[in-house]
Amino acid sequence: MSFGILFYYIAHLVESSIIPIRDFGFDHRTYLPNFGLCLISAWLALNVLQNRRSKKNIVTAFLAYIVVLAGLTWQRNNLWRDPVAFFQHEISINKNSFRSYCMLGEAYYVAGKLAQANETYKSALPLIKYHVDRGNNSEESCFSNYAASLQEAGDLEGAKALIDNLNISTLSLPMQSRFTVTLGNIEALSGNLTVAENYFLRARELDLQNIDAISNLAKLKILTNELQESFELFTLVNEMDPNDQDGIVGLQYLSELLQE
């Protein structure tokens, strides 16, 4: 039993430290330490079961223990299955978690719930002072998603103001490209197609793998009646990602137009 207890705590020293960990769910970090709990449980079972008079009660207790653990596992799995519920749970534990708010905003954004996404992103901004995991573009990704969500919700001024307040020239090239695509979308929705095209071209220069820059430029070419160039761009999108829906739909649409 002593070995099991010692193993449990020593294994946690290996998995954790005084340095903050960026993970949301720490379930996987308990796998190795929990072997110590298994040893303790086995020792208790073997020693207590030697008393035959209490054998029935012990078996009943262990069965109840297994049922409780199964219920807790089912409950935890339900959280992992639903990103919104998962990050809401994380926020309920740590209300100052900038990253949890950002990820909840992203979960809403992916689900198409733009109003909730924007409200959540807005709540995240004052919490950046508590964010300890700097240097991995997590803040920039959050702001980029926030700007895109504002833009898709029709708040073009809000999206542009958010980007203007950031010094995006100091960011990595792929991140600059993401923000530049959003600026292009804002200008396109405002009817400034030439300005939008320049933004999309700039986004491609910054990151040749930014498929959104290519796809949005292809859509813009349809609006300017440059169909052949649009077709070539959508072909490139399809080559980069055959499952990209914009590329698939764009090629089908243009194939019909160009055959007429």
GROMACS .gro file of N, CA, C and O in nm, residues 66-153:
model
  352
   66ILE      N    1  -1.731   0.071  -0.869
   66ILE     CA    2  -1.719   0.061  -1.015
   66ILE      C    3  -1.832   0.137  -1.083
   66ILE      O    4  -1.811   0.207  -1.184
   67VAL      N    5  -1.954   0.126  -1.029
   67VAL     CA    6  -2.068   0.196  -1.087
   67VAL      C    7  -2.048   0.348  -1.080
   67VAL      O    8  -2.076   0.420  -1.175
   68VAL      N    9  -1.996   0.396  -0.966
   68VAL     CA   10  -1.970   0.539  -0.951
   68VAL      C   11  -1.865   0.586  -1.052
   68VAL      O   12  -1.882   0.689  -1.117
   69LEU      N   13  -1.756   0.509  -1.066
   69LEU     CA   14  -1.652   0.545  -1.161
   69LEU      C   15  -1.705   0.544  -1.304
   69LEU      O   16  -1.670   0.632  -1.386
   70ALA      N   17  -1.790   0.448  -1.336
   70ALA     CA   18  -1.848   0.440  -1.470
   70ALA      C   19  -1.935   0.563  -1.497
   70ALA      O   20  -1.933   0.620  -1.607
   71GLY      N   21  -2.011   0.604  -1.394
   71GLY     CA   22  -2.095   0.721  -1.410
   71GLY      C   23  -2.014   0.847  -1.431
   71GLY      O   24  -2.047   0.931  -1.515
   72LEU      N   25  -1.905   0.862  -1.355
   72LEU     CA   26  -1.818   0.978  -1.371
   72LEU      C   27  -1.750   0.978  -1.508
   72LEU      O   28  -1.734   1.084  -1.570
   73THR      N   29  -1.712   0.860  -1.556
   73THR     CA   30  -1.651   0.850  -1.689
   73THR      C   31  -1.750   0.890  -1.798
   73THR      O   32  -1.715   0.964  -1.891
   74TRP      N   33  -1.873   0.843  -1.785
   74TRP     CA   34  -1.977   0.879  -1.883
   74TRP      C   35  -2.000   1.030  -1.883
   74TRP      O   36  -2.012   1.093  -1.988
   75GLN      N   37  -2.004   1.089  -1.763
   75GLN     CA   38  -2.024   1.233  -1.751
   75GLN      C   39  -1.911   1.311  -1.816
   75GLN      O   40  -1.933   1.409  -1.888
   76ARG      N   41  -1.786   1.267  -1.794
   76ARG     CA   42  -1.671   1.335  -1.851
   76ARG      C   43  -1.668   1.320  -2.003
   76ARG      O   44  -1.636   1.415  -2.076
   77ASN      N   45  -1.704   1.202  -2.051
   77ASN     CA   46  -1.707   1.179  -2.196
   77ASN      C   47  -1.809   1.269  -2.264
   77ASN      O   48  -1.787   1.314  -2.377
   78ASN      N   49  -1.920   1.296  -2.197
   78ASN     CA   50  -2.020   1.386  -2.253
   78ASN      C   51  -1.964   1.527  -2.268
   78ASN      O   52  -1.996   1.598  -2.364
   79LEU      N   53  -1.881   1.569  -2.172
   79LEU     CA   54  -1.818   1.701  -2.183
   79LEU      C   55  -1.723   1.706  -2.302
   79LEU      O   56  -1.722   1.803  -2.378
   80TRP      N   57  -1.643   1.601  -2.319
   80TRP     CA   58  -1.548   1.597  -2.430
   80TRP      C   59  -1.621   1.593  -2.564
   80TRP      O   60  -1.570   1.641  -2.666
   81ARG      N   61  -1.741   1.539  -2.565
   81ARG     CA   62  -1.816   1.526  -2.690
   81ARG      C   63  -1.871   1.659  -2.738
   81ARG      O   64  -1.893   1.679  -2.858
   82ASP      N   65  -1.896   1.753  -2.646
   82ASP     CA   66  -1.957   1.882  -2.679
   82ASP      C   67  -1.859   1.994  -2.648
   82ASP      O   68  -1.839   2.029  -2.530
   83PRO      N   69  -1.794   2.053  -2.749
   83PRO     CA   70  -1.693   2.158  -2.725
   83PRO      C   71  -1.748   2.276  -2.645
   83PRO      O   72  -1.679   2.330  -2.559
   84VAL      N   73  -1.872   2.316  -2.674
   84VAL     CA   74  -1.930   2.430  -2.602
   84VAL      C   75  -1.943   2.397  -2.453
   84VAL      O   76  -1.901   2.475  -2.366
   85ALA      N   77  -2.000   2.280  -2.422
   85ALA     CA   78  -2.016   2.240  -2.282
   85ALA      C   79  -1.880   2.223  -2.215
   85ALA      O   80  -1.863   2.259  -2.097
   86PHE      N   81  -1.782   2.170  -2.289
   86PHE     CA   82  -1.650   2.146  -2.232
   86PHE      C   83  -1.585   2.277  -2.187
   86PHE      O   84  -1.537   2.289  -2.074
   87PHE      N   85  -1.586   2.377  -2.276
   87PHE     CA   86  -1.519   2.503  -2.243
   87PHE      C   87  -1.601   2.586  -2.144
   87PHE      O   88  -1.544   2.665  -2.067
   88GLN      N   89  -1.733   2.571  -2.145
   88GLN     CA   90  -1.814   2.635  -2.042
   88GLN      C   91  -1.777   2.579  -1.905
   88GLN      O   92  -1.769   2.653  -1.806
   89HIS      N   93  -1.753   2.449  -1.900
   89HIS     CA   94  -1.712   2.384  -1.775
   89HIS      C   95  -1.575   2.436  -1.731
   89HIS      O   96  -1.554   2.464  -1.612
   90GLU      N   97  -1.483   2.450  -1.827
   90GLU     CA   98  -1.350   2.500  -1.793
   90GLU      C   99  -1.357   2.642  -1.738
   90GLU      O  100  -1.288   2.677  -1.642
   91ILE      N  101  -1.445   2.725  -1.796
   91ILE     CA  102  -1.460   2.863  -1.750
   91ILE      C  103  -1.522   2.866  -1.610
   91ILE      O  104  -1.488   2.951  -1.527
   92SER      N  105  -1.613   2.772  -1.583
   92SER     CA  106  -1.675   2.768  -1.450
   92SER      C  107  -1.571   2.736  -1.343
   92SER      O  108  -1.586   2.774  -1.227
   93ILE      N  109  -1.462   2.668  -1.383
   93ILE     CA  110  -1.354   2.634  -1.289
   93ILE      C  111  -1.255   2.749  -1.277
   93ILE      O  112  -1.207   2.781  -1.168
   94ASN      N  113  -1.224   2.812  -1.392
   94ASN     CA  114  -1.127   2.923  -1.393
   94ASN      C  115  -1.185   3.037  -1.477
   94ASN      O  116  -1.174   3.037  -1.599
   95LYS      N  117  -1.247   3.132  -1.409
   95LYS     CA  118  -1.314   3.242  -1.478
   95LYS      C  119  -1.218   3.343  -1.539
   95LYS      O  120  -1.260   3.432  -1.613
   96ASN      N  121  -1.089   3.331  -1.509
   96ASN     CA  122  -0.989   3.423  -1.564
   96ASN      C  123  -0.908   3.360  -1.677
   96ASN      O  124  -0.803   3.413  -1.714
   97SER      N  125  -0.956   3.249  -1.731
   97SER     CA  126  -0.881   3.179  -1.835
   97SER      C  127  -0.907   3.242  -1.971
   97SER      O  128  -1.013   3.220  -2.032
   98PHE      N  129  -0.811   3.320  -2.018
   98PHE     CA  130  -0.822   3.382  -2.150
   98PHE      C  131  -0.840   3.277  -2.259
   98PHE      O  132  -0.926   3.290  -2.347
   99ARG      N  133  -0.761   3.171  -2.251
   99ARG     CA  134  -0.764   3.070  -2.357
   99ARG      C  135  -0.896   2.994  -2.358
   99ARG      O  136  -0.947   2.958  -2.464
  100SER      N  137  -0.954   2.969  -2.241
  100SER     CA  138  -1.083   2.899  -2.236
  100SER      C  139  -1.192   2.982  -2.303
  100SER      O  140  -1.275   2.929  -2.378
  101TYR      N  141  -1.192   3.112  -2.277
  101TYR     CA  142  -1.291   3.199  -2.342
  101TYR      C  143  -1.269   3.201  -2.494
  101TYR      O  144  -1.365   3.200  -2.571
  102CYS      N  145  -1.143   3.205  -2.536
  102CYS     CA  146  -1.113   3.205  -2.679
  102CYS      C  147  -1.162   3.077  -2.745
  102CYS      O  148  -1.220   3.079  -2.854
  103MET      N  149  -1.138   2.964  -2.679
  103MET     CA  150  -1.179   2.836  -2.737
  103MET      C  151  -1.331   2.820  -2.735
  103MET      O  152  -1.389   2.760  -2.826
  104LEU      N  153  -1.397   2.874  -2.633
  104LEU     CA  154  -1.544   2.872  -2.632
  104LEU      C  155  -1.597   2.959  -2.745
  104LEU      O  156  -1.693   2.921  -2.814
  105GLY      N  157  -1.533   3.075  -2.766
  105GLY     CA  158  -1.572   3.159  -2.878
  105GLY      C  159  -1.556   3.088  -3.011
  105GLY      O  160  -1.643   3.096  -3.098
  106GLU      N  161  -1.446   3.014  -3.025
  106GLU     CA  162  -1.423   2.939  -3.149
  106GLU      C  163  -1.528   2.829  -3.166
  106GLU      O  164  -1.574   2.804  -3.278
  107ALA      N  165  -1.566   2.764  -3.056
  107ALA     CA  166  -1.667   2.659  -3.064
  107ALA      C  167  -1.800   2.716  -3.111
  107ALA      O  168  -1.870   2.656  -3.195
  108TYR      N  169  -1.836   2.833  -3.060
  108TYR     CA  170  -1.958   2.901  -3.106
  108TYR      C  171  -1.944   2.941  -3.253
  108TYR      O  172  -2.038   2.927  -3.332
  109TYR      N  173  -1.827   2.993  -3.288
  109TYR     CA  174  -1.802   3.039  -3.425
  109TYR      C  175  -1.815   2.926  -3.526
  109TYR      O  176  -1.882   2.939  -3.629
  110VAL      N  177  -1.755   2.812  -3.494
  110VAL     CA  178  -1.762   2.695  -3.582
  110VAL      C  179  -1.906   2.645  -3.595
  110VAL      O  180  -1.948   2.598  -3.701
  111ALA      N  181  -1.982   2.659  -3.485
  111ALA     CA  182  -2.122   2.615  -3.486
  111ALA      C  183  -2.214   2.715  -3.554
  111ALA      O  184  -2.334   2.690  -3.568
  112GLY      N  185  -2.158   2.829  -3.598
  112GLY     CA  186  -2.238   2.929  -3.665
  112GLY      C  187  -2.316   3.020  -3.572
  112GLY      O  188  -2.401   3.097  -3.616
  113LYS      N  189  -2.285   3.015  -3.442
  113LYS     CA  190  -2.354   3.099  -3.344
  113LYS      C  191  -2.270   3.226  -3.324
  113LYS      O  192  -2.199   3.241  -3.225
  114LEU      N  193  -2.280   3.316  -3.420
  114LEU     CA  194  -2.190   3.432  -3.424
  114LEU      C  195  -2.214   3.530  -3.309
  114LEU      O  196  -2.118   3.588  -3.257
  115ALA      N  197  -2.339   3.550  -3.269
  115ALA     CA  198  -2.367   3.643  -3.161
  115ALA      C  199  -2.301   3.596  -3.031
  115ALA      O  200  -2.236   3.674  -2.961
  116GLN      N  201  -2.317   3.466  -3.001
  116GLN     CA  202  -2.254   3.411  -2.881
  116GLN      C  203  -2.102   3.412  -2.892
  116GLN      O  204  -2.031   3.438  -2.794
  117ALA      N  205  -2.053   3.386  -3.013
  117ALA     CA  206  -1.908   3.386  -3.035
  117ALA      C  207  -1.850   3.523  -3.008
  117ALA      O  208  -1.750   3.538  -2.936
  118ASN      N  209  -1.912   3.626  -3.063
  118ASN     CA  210  -1.860   3.762  -3.047
  118ASN      C  211  -1.867   3.809  -2.902
  118ASN      O  212  -1.776   3.877  -2.853
  119GLU      N  213  -1.973   3.772  -2.833
  119GLU     CA  214  -1.985   3.809  -2.692
  119GLU      C  215  -1.878   3.740  -2.609
  119GLU      O  216  -1.820   3.799  -2.517
  120THR      N  217  -1.849   3.614  -2.644
  120THR     CA  218  -1.747   3.539  -2.570
  120THR      C  219  -1.608   3.594  -2.598
  120THR      O  220  -1.526   3.609  -2.507
  121TYR      N  221  -1.579   3.621  -2.726
  121TYR     CA  222  -1.449   3.681  -2.761
  121TYR      C  223  -1.431   3.815  -2.690
  121TYR      O  224  -1.321   3.847  -2.641
  122LYS      N  225  -1.537   3.893  -2.683
  122LYS     CA  226  -1.530   4.023  -2.616
  122LYS      C  227  -1.496   4.006  -2.468
  122LYS      O  228  -1.419   4.084  -2.411
  123SER      N  229  -1.552   3.901  -2.408
  123SER     CA  230  -1.523   3.874  -2.266
  123SER      C  231  -1.379   3.829  -2.246
  123SER      O  232  -1.323   3.844  -2.136
  124ALA      N  233  -1.318   3.774  -2.352
  124ALA     CA  234  -1.181   3.724  -2.340
  124ALA      C  235  -1.078   3.836  -2.337
  124ALA      O  236  -0.974   3.823  -2.272
  125LEU      N  237  -1.106   3.945  -2.405
  125LEU     CA  238  -1.006   4.051  -2.421
  125LEU      C  239  -0.949   4.105  -2.289
  125LEU      O  240  -0.827   4.119  -2.277
  126PRO      N  241  -1.032   4.134  -2.189
  126PRO     CA  242  -0.974   4.186  -2.064
  126PRO      C  243  -0.892   4.083  -1.987
  126PRO      O  244  -0.818   4.119  -1.896
  127LEU      N  245  -0.904   3.955  -2.026
  127LEU     CA  246  -0.837   3.848  -1.951
  127LEU      C  247  -0.698   3.816  -2.005
  127LEU      O  248  -0.629   3.730  -1.950
  128ILE      N  249  -0.657   3.884  -2.111
  128ILE     CA  250  -0.527   3.851  -2.170
  128ILE      C  251  -0.413   3.876  -2.072
  128ILE      O  252  -0.307   3.812  -2.080
  129LYS      N  253  -0.435   3.965  -1.974
  129LYS     CA  254  -0.331   3.991  -1.874
  129LYS      C  255  -0.304   3.869  -1.787
  129LYS      O  256  -0.198   3.858  -1.725
  130TYR      N  257  -0.401   3.774  -1.782
  130TYR     CA  258  -0.380   3.653  -1.703
  130TYR      C  259  -0.320   3.540  -1.785
  130TYR      O  260  -0.292   3.434  -1.732
  131HIS      N  261  -0.303   3.564  -1.915
  131HIS     CA  262  -0.260   3.457  -2.005
  131HIS      C  263  -0.110   3.433  -1.989
  131HIS      O  264  -0.029   3.523  -2.011
  132VAL      N  265  -0.073   3.311  -1.949
  132VAL     CA  266   0.068   3.281  -1.920
  132VAL      C  267   0.137   3.211  -2.036
  132VAL      O  268   0.260   3.202  -2.039
  133ASP      N  269   0.061   3.162  -2.131
  133ASP     CA  270   0.120   3.080  -2.237
  133ASP      C  271   0.143   3.166  -2.361
  133ASP      O  272   0.078   3.150  -2.464
  134ARG      N  273   0.237   3.259  -2.350
  134ARG     CA  274   0.264   3.351  -2.461
  134ARG      C  275   0.360   3.287  -2.561
  134ARG      O  276   0.427   3.188  -2.533
  135GLY      N  277   0.366   3.347  -2.680
  135GLY     CA  278   0.467   3.307  -2.777
  135GLY      C  279   0.426   3.192  -2.867
  135GLY      O  280   0.506   3.143  -2.945
  136ASN      N  281   0.300   3.148  -2.863
  136ASN     CA  282   0.259   3.038  -2.950
  136ASN      C  283   0.143   3.079  -3.040
  136ASN      O  284   0.070   2.995  -3.091
  137ASN      N  285   0.124   3.211  -3.057
  137ASN     CA  286   0.022   3.267  -3.146
  137ASN      C  287  -0.120   3.245  -3.096
  137ASN      O  288  -0.215   3.266  -3.172
  138SER      N  289  -0.139   3.200  -2.973
  138SER     CA  290  -0.274   3.174  -2.924
  138SER      C  291  -0.357   3.303  -2.916
  138SER      O  292  -0.475   3.304  -2.948
  139GLU      N  293  -0.292   3.414  -2.871
  139GLU     CA  294  -0.365   3.541  -2.864
  139GLU      C  295  -0.402   3.589  -3.004
  139GLU      O  296  -0.515   3.632  -3.028
  140GLU      N  297  -0.306   3.580  -3.096
  140GLU     CA  298  -0.330   3.627  -3.233
  140GLU      C  299  -0.439   3.544  -3.300
  140GLU      O  300  -0.523   3.597  -3.373
  141SER      N  301  -0.438   3.413  -3.276
  141SER     CA  302  -0.542   3.326  -3.333
  141SER      C  303  -0.679   3.366  -3.280
  141SER      O  304  -0.777   3.367  -3.354
  142CYS      N  305  -0.683   3.397  -3.151
  142CYS     CA  306  -0.809   3.439  -3.091
  142CYS      C  307  -0.860   3.568  -3.155
  142CYS      O  308  -0.977   3.578  -3.193
  143PHE      N  309  -0.772   3.666  -3.169
  143PHE     CA  310  -0.811   3.793  -3.229
  143PHE      C  311  -0.850   3.776  -3.376
  143PHE      O  312  -0.943   3.841  -3.425
  144SER      N  313  -0.778   3.688  -3.446
  144SER     CA  314  -0.809   3.663  -3.586
  144SER      C  315  -0.948   3.603  -3.601
  144SER      O  316  -1.028   3.644  -3.687
  145ASN      N  317  -0.979   3.504  -3.516
  145ASN     CA  318  -1.112   3.443  -3.520
  145ASN      C  319  -1.221   3.543  -3.481
  145ASN      O  320  -1.331   3.541  -3.537
  146TYR      N  321  -1.188   3.628  -3.382
  146TYR     CA  322  -1.284   3.730  -3.339
  146TYR      C  323  -1.314   3.826  -3.454
  146TYR      O  324  -1.431   3.858  -3.481
  147ALA      N  325  -1.211   3.870  -3.522
  147ALA     CA  326  -1.230   3.962  -3.635
  147ALA      C  327  -1.313   3.896  -3.746
  147ALA      O  328  -1.403   3.958  -3.803
  148ALA      N  329  -1.283   3.769  -3.774
  148ALA     CA  330  -1.358   3.696  -3.878
  148ALA      C  331  -1.504   3.679  -3.837
  148ALA      O  332  -1.595   3.691  -3.920
  149SER      N  333  -1.527   3.653  -3.708
  149SER     CA  334  -1.663   3.636  -3.660
  149SER      C  335  -1.742   3.766  -3.668
  149SER      O  336  -1.860   3.767  -3.708
  150LEU      N  337  -1.677   3.877  -3.630
  150LEU     CA  338  -1.742   4.008  -3.642
  150LEU      C  339  -1.777   4.038  -3.788
  150LEU      O  340  -1.886   4.087  -3.819
  151GLN      N  341  -1.683   4.008  -3.875
  151GLN     CA  342  -1.703   4.033  -4.018
  151GLN      C  343  -1.820   3.952  -4.072
  151GLN      O  344  -1.908   4.004  -4.142
  152GLU      N  345  -1.826   3.824  -4.035
  152GLU     CA  346  -1.935   3.738  -4.084
  152GLU      C  347  -2.069   3.777  -4.023
  152GLU      O  348  -2.174   3.752  -4.083
  153ALA      N  349  -2.065   3.838  -3.904
  153ALA     CA  350  -2.189   3.882  -3.840
  153ALA      C  351  -2.236   4.017  -3.895
  153ALA      O  352  -2.344   4.064  -3.860
   0.00000   0.00000   0.00000
